[in-house]
DNA sequence: AAATGAATGTTATAATATAACATAATTAAT
DNA sequence: ATTAATTATGTTATATTATAACATTCATTT
């Protein structure tokens, strides 16, 4: 996402993929939900709910908080976006349906956010949970710092 | 903390420890800050800021949101408590000054929360960050699920 | 065509957190 | 000791994030 060459194509591919997944799952990818996902994808970074609401109002002036939050809920539930807990923000998922335990690298400098997967981390996390007799349901792993680009 | 035999002693030890650390660091462990830390410790679980405010009001009726949030900030900055990002809540640190990268096991059923450390996790996290040329500053790792006690 | 359920519209408000400025208490400098 | 500077707290107001509750519209099924 960060290094995409043509972000418009990138967005369109994501929307088509979402459409396909929704069809498979038998859930409705309504105009509103599509618009919200598109707005989130438009950002190369994370977005805040109320910023999203402002954007949405430009398209449909009657949009209100529940309009946004319901769509966000749908998109989260179906794996098209993630909530970034430490920022109260939302980010497009770069590989829906393909992963379970991902983590985020959040650059405090350029506000970029990268979604990463790692077998290693998943394994260690599982072994830790097992060691504690804990039945894991959801993992939140958010790493804040300075990204590659901003270090140099 | 969860399995302490005498929570009053447990709280007192934590407060004395905090006092000592503050002296060492040359920061002020004021009456207010101590009260707030005590209130957080009183809970065997996590606490919400506004619940804390209600408790504080019983001691000092003039307490207001900034009263609580400032104390929380101090306690977080000095490592006596942690913020649980996925719950917008706060939890006492069970081993201040002794750790860097901890994680939390949060039981959705009994609302217990356990702070755990793991060399393994720290190592894997460091290697992942290195692999991504990422300069880690802060790690948020919160695992939600069902705890040992609640599974049985 | 009617009934059902899902999605959206709408109003209101809850829950979480901070900005900005005033005052008090502590510490440092004169 | 007195003043100045710094830090902490008090106070008012408001920003930000999120949901409850109920009405209406839309899509799907009968
Ligand atoms: Zn994802
Ligand atoms: Zn960066
Ligand atoms: Zn801790
Ligand atoms: Zn439990």
PDB file of C-alpha atoms (C1' of nucleotides) in Angstrom, chain C residues 4-24:
ATOM      1  C1'  DT C   4     -40.219 -10.088   7.263  1.00  0.00           C
ATOM      2  C1'  DG C   5     -35.689  -8.701   8.240  1.00  0.00           C
ATOM      3  C1'  DA C   6     -31.748  -5.899   7.175  1.00  0.00           C
ATOM      4  C1'  DA C   7     -29.932  -1.398   6.340  1.00  0.00           C
ATOM      5  C1'  DT C   8     -30.161   3.346   6.812  1.00  0.00           C
ATOM      6  C1'  DG C   9     -31.973   7.850   8.650  1.00  0.00           C
ATOM      7  C1'  DT C  10     -32.448  10.721  12.635  1.00  0.00           C
ATOM      8  C1'  DT C  11     -32.272  12.601  17.225  1.00  0.00           C
ATOM      9  C1'  DA C  12     -30.211  12.532  21.287  1.00  0.00           C
ATOM     10  C1'  DT C  13     -26.799  11.512  24.494  1.00  0.00           C
ATOM     11  C1'  DA C  14     -23.036   8.740  26.634  1.00  0.00           C
ATOM     12  C1'  DA C  15     -18.195   8.083  27.308  1.00  0.00           C
ATOM     13  C1'  DT C  16     -13.507   9.517  26.841  1.00  0.00           C
ATOM     14  C1'  DA C  17     -10.167  13.133  26.852  1.00  0.00           C
ATOM     15  C1'  DT C  18      -7.926  17.751  26.514  1.00  0.00           C
ATOM     16  C1'  DA C  19      -7.364  23.030  26.069  1.00  0.00           C
ATOM     17  C1'  DA C  20      -6.888  27.100  28.408  1.00  0.00           C
ATOM     18  C1'  DC C  21      -6.394  29.884  32.058  1.00  0.00           C
ATOM     19  C1'  DA C  22      -6.409  30.782  37.355  1.00  0.00           C
ATOM     20  C1'  DT C  23      -4.519  29.739  41.718  1.00  0.00           C
ATOM     21  C1'  DA C  24      -1.727  27.438  45.064  1.00  0.00           C
TER      22       DA C  24
END
